[in-house]
Coordinates of C-alpha atoms in Angstrom, one line a residue:
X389 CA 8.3 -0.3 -17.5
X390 CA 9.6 2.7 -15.5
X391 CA 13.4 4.1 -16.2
X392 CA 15.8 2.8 -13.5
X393 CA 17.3 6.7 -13.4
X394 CA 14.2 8.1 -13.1
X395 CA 13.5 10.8 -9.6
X396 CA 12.8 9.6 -6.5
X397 CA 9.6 10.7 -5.5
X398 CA 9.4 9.0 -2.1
X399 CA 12.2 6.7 0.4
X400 CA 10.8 5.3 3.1
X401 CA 13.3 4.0 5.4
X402 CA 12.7 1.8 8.5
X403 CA 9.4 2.8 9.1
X404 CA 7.3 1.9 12.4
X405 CA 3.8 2.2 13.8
X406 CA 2.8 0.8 16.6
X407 CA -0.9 0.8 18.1
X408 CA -1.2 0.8 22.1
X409 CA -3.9 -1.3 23.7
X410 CA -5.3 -2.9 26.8
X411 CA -4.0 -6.2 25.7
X412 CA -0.3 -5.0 24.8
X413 CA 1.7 -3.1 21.8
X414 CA 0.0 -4.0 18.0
X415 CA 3.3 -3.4 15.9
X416 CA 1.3 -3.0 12.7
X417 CA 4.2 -1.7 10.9
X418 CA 7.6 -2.8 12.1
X419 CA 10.4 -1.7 10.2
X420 CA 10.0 -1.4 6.5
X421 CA 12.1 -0.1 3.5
X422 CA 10.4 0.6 -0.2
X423 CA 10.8 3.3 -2.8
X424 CA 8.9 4.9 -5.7
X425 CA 10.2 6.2 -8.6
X426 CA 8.7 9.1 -11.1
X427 CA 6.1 7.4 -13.1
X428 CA 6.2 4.0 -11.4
X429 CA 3.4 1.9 -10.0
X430 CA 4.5 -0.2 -6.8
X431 CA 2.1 -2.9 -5.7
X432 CA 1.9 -3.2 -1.9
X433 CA -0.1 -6.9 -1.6
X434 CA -1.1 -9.1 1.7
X435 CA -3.8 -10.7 3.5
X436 CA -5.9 -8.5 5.7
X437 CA -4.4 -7.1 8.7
X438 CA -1.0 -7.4 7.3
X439 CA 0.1 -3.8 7.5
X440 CA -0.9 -2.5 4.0
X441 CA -3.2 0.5 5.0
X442 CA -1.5 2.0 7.8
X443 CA 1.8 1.8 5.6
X444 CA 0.1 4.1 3.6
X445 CA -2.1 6.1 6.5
X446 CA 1.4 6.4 8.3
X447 CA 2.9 8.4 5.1
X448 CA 0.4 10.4 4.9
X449 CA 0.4 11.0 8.6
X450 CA -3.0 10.3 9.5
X451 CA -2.9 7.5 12.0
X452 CA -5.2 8.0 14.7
X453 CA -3.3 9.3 17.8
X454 CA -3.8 7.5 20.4
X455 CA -4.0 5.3 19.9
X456 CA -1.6 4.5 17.3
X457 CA 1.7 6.5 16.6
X458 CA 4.4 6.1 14.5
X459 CA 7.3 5.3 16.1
X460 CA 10.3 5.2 14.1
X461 CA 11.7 5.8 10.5
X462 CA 12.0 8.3 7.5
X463 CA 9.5 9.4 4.9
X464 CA 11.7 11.2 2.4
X465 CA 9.2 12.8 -0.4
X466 CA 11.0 15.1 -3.0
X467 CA 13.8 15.7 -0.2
X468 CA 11.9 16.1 3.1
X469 CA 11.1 14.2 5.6
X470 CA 7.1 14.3 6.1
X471 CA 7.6 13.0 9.9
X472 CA 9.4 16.3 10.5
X473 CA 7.5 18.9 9.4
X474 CA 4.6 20.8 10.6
X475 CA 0.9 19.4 11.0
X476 CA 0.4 23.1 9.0
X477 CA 2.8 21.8 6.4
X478 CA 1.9 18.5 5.7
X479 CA -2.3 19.7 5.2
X480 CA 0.0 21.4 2.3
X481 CA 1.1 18.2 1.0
X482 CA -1.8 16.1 1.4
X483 CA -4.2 16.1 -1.8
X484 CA -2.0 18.7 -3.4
X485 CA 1.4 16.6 -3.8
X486 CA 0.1 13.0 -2.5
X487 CA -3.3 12.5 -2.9
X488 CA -5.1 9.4 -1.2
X489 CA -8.4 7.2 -3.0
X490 CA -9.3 5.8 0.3
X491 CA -10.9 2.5 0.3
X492 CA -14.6 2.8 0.8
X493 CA -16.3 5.1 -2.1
X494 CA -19.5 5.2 -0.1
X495 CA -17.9 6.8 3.1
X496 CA -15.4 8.9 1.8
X497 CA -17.6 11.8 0.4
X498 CA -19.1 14.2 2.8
X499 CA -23.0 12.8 2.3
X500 CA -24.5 16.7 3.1
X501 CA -22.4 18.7 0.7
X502 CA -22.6 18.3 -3.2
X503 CA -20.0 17.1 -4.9
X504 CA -19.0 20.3 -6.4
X505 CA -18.7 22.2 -3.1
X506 CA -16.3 19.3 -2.3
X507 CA -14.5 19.2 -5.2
X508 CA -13.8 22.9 -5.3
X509 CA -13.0 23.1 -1.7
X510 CA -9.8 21.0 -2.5
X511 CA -9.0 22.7 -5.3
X512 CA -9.0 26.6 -3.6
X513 CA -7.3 24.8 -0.3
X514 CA -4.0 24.5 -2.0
X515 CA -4.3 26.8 -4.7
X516 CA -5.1 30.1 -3.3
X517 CA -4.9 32.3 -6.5
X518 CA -7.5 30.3 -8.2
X519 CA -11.2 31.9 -8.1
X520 CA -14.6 30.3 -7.3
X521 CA -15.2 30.3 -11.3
X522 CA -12.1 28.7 -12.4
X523 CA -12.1 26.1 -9.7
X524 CA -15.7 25.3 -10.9
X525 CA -14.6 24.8 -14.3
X526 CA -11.1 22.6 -13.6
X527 CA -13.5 20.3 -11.5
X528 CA -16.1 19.7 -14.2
X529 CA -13.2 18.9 -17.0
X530 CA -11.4 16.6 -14.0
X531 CA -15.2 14.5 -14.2
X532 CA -15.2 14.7 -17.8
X533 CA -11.0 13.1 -17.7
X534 CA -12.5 10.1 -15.1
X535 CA -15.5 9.5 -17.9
X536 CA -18.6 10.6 -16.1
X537 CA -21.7 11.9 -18.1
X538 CA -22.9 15.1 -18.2
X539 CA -20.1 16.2 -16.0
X540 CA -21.6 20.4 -16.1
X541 CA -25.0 19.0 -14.5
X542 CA -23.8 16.4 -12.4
X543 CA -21.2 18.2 -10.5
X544 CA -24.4 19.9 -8.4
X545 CA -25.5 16.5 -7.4
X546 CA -24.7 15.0 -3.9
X547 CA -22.9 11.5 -3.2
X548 CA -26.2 9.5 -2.8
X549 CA -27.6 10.5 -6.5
X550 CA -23.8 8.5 -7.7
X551 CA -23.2 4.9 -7.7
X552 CA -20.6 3.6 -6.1
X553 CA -18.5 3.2 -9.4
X554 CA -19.2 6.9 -10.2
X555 CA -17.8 8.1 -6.5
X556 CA -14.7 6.3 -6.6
X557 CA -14.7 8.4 -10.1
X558 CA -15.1 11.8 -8.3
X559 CA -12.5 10.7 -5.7
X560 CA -10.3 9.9 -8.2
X561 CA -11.2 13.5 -9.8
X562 CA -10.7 15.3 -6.6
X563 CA -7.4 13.1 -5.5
X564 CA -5.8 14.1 -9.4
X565 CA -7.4 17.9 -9.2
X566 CA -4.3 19.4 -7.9
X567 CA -1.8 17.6 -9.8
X568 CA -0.2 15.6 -8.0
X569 CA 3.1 14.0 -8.2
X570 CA 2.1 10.6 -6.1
X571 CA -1.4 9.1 -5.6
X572 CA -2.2 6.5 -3.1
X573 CA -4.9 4.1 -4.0
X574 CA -6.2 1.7 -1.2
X575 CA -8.2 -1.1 -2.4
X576 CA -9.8 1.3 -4.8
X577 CA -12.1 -1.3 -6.2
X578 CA -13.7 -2.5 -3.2
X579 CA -17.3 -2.8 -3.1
X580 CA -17.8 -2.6 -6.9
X581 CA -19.3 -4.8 -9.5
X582 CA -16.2 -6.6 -12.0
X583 CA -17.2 -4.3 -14.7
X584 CA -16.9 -1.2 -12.9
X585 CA -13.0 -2.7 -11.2
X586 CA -11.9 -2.6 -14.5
X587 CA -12.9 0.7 -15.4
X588 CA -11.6 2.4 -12.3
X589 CA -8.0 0.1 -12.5
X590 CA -7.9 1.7 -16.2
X591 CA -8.6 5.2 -15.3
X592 CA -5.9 4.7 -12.6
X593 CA -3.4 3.2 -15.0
X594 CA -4.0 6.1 -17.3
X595 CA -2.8 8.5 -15.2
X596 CA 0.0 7.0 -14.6
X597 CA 1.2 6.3 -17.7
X598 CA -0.2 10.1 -19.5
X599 CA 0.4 12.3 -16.0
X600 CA 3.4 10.6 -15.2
X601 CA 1.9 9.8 -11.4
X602 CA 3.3 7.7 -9.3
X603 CA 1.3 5.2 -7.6
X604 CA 0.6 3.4 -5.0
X605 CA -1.5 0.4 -5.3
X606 CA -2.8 -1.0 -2.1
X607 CA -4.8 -4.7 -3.0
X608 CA -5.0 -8.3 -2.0
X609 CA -5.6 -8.9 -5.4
X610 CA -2.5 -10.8 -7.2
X611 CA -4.3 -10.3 -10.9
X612 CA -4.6 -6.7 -10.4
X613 CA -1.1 -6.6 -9.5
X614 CA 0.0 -8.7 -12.3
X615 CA -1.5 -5.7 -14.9
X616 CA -0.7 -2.6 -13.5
X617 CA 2.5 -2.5 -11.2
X618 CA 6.2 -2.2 -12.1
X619 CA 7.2 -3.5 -9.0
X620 CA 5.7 -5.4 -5.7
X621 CA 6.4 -5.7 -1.9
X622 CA 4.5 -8.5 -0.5
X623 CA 3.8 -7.8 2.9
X624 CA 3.3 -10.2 6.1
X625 CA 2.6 -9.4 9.5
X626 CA 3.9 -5.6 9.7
X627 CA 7.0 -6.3 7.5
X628 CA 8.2 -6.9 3.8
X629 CA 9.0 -10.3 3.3
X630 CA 9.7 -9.9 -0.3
X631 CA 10.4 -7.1 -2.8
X632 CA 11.0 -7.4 -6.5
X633 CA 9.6 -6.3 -10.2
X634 CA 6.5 -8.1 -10.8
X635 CA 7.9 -10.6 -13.2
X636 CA 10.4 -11.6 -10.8
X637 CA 7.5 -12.0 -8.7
X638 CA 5.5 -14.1 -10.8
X639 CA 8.3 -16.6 -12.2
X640 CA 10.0 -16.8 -9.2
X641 CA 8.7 -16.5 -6.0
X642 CA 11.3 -16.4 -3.0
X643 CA 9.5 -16.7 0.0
X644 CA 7.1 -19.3 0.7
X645 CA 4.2 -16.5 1.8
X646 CA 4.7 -15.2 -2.0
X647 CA 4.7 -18.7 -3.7
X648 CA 1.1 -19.2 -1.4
X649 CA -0.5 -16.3 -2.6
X650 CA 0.7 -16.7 -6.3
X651 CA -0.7 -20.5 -6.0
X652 CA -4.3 -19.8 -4.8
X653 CA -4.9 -17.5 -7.6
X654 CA -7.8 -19.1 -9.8
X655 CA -6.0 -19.6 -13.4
X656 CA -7.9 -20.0 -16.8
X657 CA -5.2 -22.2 -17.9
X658 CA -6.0 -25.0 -14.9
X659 CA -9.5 -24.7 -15.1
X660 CA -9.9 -28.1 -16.6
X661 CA -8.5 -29.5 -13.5
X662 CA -10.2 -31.1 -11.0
X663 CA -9.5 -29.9 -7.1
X664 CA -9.9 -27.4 -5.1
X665 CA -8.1 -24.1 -5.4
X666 CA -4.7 -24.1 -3.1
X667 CA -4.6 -22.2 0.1
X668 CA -2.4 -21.1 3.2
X669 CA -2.8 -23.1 5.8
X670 CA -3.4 -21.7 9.0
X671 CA -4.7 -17.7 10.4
X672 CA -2.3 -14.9 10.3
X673 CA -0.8 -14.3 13.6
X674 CA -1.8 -11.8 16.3
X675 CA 0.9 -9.1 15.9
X676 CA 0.8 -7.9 19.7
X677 CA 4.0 -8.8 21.1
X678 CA 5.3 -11.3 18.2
X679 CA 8.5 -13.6 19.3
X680 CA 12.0 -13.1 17.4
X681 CA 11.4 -15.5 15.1
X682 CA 9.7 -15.8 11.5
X683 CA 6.1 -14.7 12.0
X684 CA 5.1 -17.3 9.0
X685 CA 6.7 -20.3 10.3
X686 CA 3.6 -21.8 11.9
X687 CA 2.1 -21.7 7.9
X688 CA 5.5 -22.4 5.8
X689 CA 5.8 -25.9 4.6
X690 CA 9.4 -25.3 4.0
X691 CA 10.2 -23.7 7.5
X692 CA 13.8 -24.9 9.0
X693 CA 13.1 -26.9 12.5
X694 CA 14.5 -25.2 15.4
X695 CA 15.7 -22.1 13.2
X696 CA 13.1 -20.5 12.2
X697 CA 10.8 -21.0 15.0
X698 CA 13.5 -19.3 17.2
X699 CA 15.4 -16.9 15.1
X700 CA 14.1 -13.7 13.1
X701 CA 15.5 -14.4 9.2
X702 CA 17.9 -11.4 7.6
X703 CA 17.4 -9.9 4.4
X704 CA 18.9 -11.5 1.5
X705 CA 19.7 -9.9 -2.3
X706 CA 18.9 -12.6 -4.4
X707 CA 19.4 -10.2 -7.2
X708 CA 20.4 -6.3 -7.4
X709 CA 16.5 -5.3 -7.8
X710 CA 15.1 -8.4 -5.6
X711 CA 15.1 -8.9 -2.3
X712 CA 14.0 -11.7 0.4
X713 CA 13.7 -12.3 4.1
X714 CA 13.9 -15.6 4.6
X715 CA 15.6 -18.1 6.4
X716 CA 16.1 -20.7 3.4
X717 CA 18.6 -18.2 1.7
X718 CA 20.7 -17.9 4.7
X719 CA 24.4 -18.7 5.0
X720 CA 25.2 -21.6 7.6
X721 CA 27.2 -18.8 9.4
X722 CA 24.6 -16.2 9.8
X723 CA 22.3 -19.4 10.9
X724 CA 24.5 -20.5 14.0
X725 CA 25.0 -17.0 15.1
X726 CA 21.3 -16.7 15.2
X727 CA 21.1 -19.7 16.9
X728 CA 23.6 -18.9 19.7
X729 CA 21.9 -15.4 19.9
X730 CA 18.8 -17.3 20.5
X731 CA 20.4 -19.7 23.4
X732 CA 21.8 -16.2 25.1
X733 CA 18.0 -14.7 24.5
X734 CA 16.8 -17.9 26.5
X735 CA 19.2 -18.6 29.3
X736 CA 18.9 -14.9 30.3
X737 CA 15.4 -15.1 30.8
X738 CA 15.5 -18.5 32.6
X739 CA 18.1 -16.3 34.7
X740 CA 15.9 -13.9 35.4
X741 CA 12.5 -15.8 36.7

């Protein structure tokens, strides 16, 4: 569990990213809030298309431009704000003071150079007093730390001679080589065998817990989640519908989206049971030019007729550390001004036709 007075290593506040296509503005990311702390692990968890990745991509600042860009908000790492600065100065923070395990093992090593011209490459990038030699040498004991045989040989091998376990091991060597104070890891587990998951989400935990890195787990995957993170934000449809610690999480979910996901996870405990396993009803929605309303409504079993189909929920603190956006925790005041914001919304554009 990570100290509540522990640094802020990065505040991200009100962040936006929007993607401009033929068929209208994707508003992948629209309006977020999270922190992390010194040491802590915060789960970022949704279906697929939800936002997760280009949270991350957009912190990094490495969205695609065009045709995406991101539009609004603060990234506040260790004091600056990394939409701010330089393209020159932010090469300075990436893989030295955040470092990103990107999701695909197979794809994210350069195929044509081995893996120890890549590895020192990053290493001599950021650290310009270090020599050839030395950079050599903190690479193989990096290999060594993620457990892979024979590291002195097999650094001069290239990507295709490793399996896929073994380079998401060298990208988790390269993304830790400078010492980094956060690391990023999206999906890092995709495309590999069960055995080789839990390896990688143990190498991952041990840094955290002996380095004191923070991390950032990107995953779909609630079990993962349940042993590794301090704290979650469950996102839906470019936004945070639900932040709290994990417990909270787990023995009470606050938003109808959360309780889903929590319910269609496969439990040893139930496996006795007869039935099929519980899902969502329904497909995420197509987040170009979403109404002002609740994007889950059309899926939520508990959704409020004529509210939320019309209005766009608040945030609510249903503790100091746990936090909900969601229309069934809403006062019957903030619901009628909604509403009558709503009626205005509607008889102006009936005006207007």
């Amino acid at each position: 569990m990570i100290d509540k007075n522990s640094k802020v290593i990065l505040d991200v506040k009100g962040l936006k990213t929007y993607f401009k296509t033929d068929a209208g503005i994707v508003k992948a990311v629209d309006g977020i809030d999270f922190t992390v702390h010194q040491g802590e692990t915060l789960g970022i968890v949704g279906e697929s298309g939800c936002g997760k990745s280009v949270t991350n991509l957009s912190v990094m600042r490495l969205i695609q431009s065009p045709p995406g860009k991101t539009v609004a908000g603060e990234v506040m790492f260790q004091e600056t704000d990394l939409l701010k600065i330089s393209e020159a100065e932010m090469r300075n923070v990436r893989g030295n003071k955040i470092s990103m395990i990107f999701q695909d093992p197979m794809t994210s090593l350069n195929p044509f150079l081995k893996i120890s011209t890549q590895m020192i490459e990053t290493i001599r990038l950021h650290e310009k007093n270090v020599s050839k030699a030395e950079a050599l040498s903190r690479s193989i004991e990096m290999l060594k730390k993620v457990g892979i045989p024979g590291a002195e040989k097999r650094i001069f091998c290239y990507p295709h001679q490793f399996s896929g376990g073994m380079r998401q091991r060298v990208m988790i060597a390269m993304a830790l080589s400078c010492n980094a104070n956060l690391l990023i890891a999206d999906e890092p587990t995709t495309a590999l065998d069960v055995t080789i998951q839990a390896q990688i989400l143990e190498l991952i935990q041990k840094v955290n817990v002996e380095m004191k890195t923070a991390v950032i787990l990107i995953t779909h995957d609630l079990g993962v989640v349940a042993g590794m993170c301090d704290n979650v934000c469950v996102m839906y449809a470019g936004k945070i519908v639900e932040k709290a610690p994990t417990d909270k999480i787990y023995k009470f979910p606050a938003h109808p989206y959360t309780e889903g996901l929590i319910q269609s996870v496969p439990r040893m405990d139930k496996s006795g049971e007869k039935g099929k396993l519980f899902s969502i009803e329904g497909q995420p929605p197509n987040v170009i030019d979403l109404p002002p309303c609740c994007a889950f409504h059309p899926r939520c079993h508990k959704a409020i007729e004529g509210l939320c189909s019309r209005c766009n929920p608040p945030t609510h603190m249903l503790d100091e550390d746990h936090e909900v956006t969601c229309w069934l925790y809403g006062t019957d005041q903030e619901k009628s001004a909604a509403l009558k914001e709503a009626d205005a919304r509607q008889a102006s554009k009936e005006a207007s036709k």
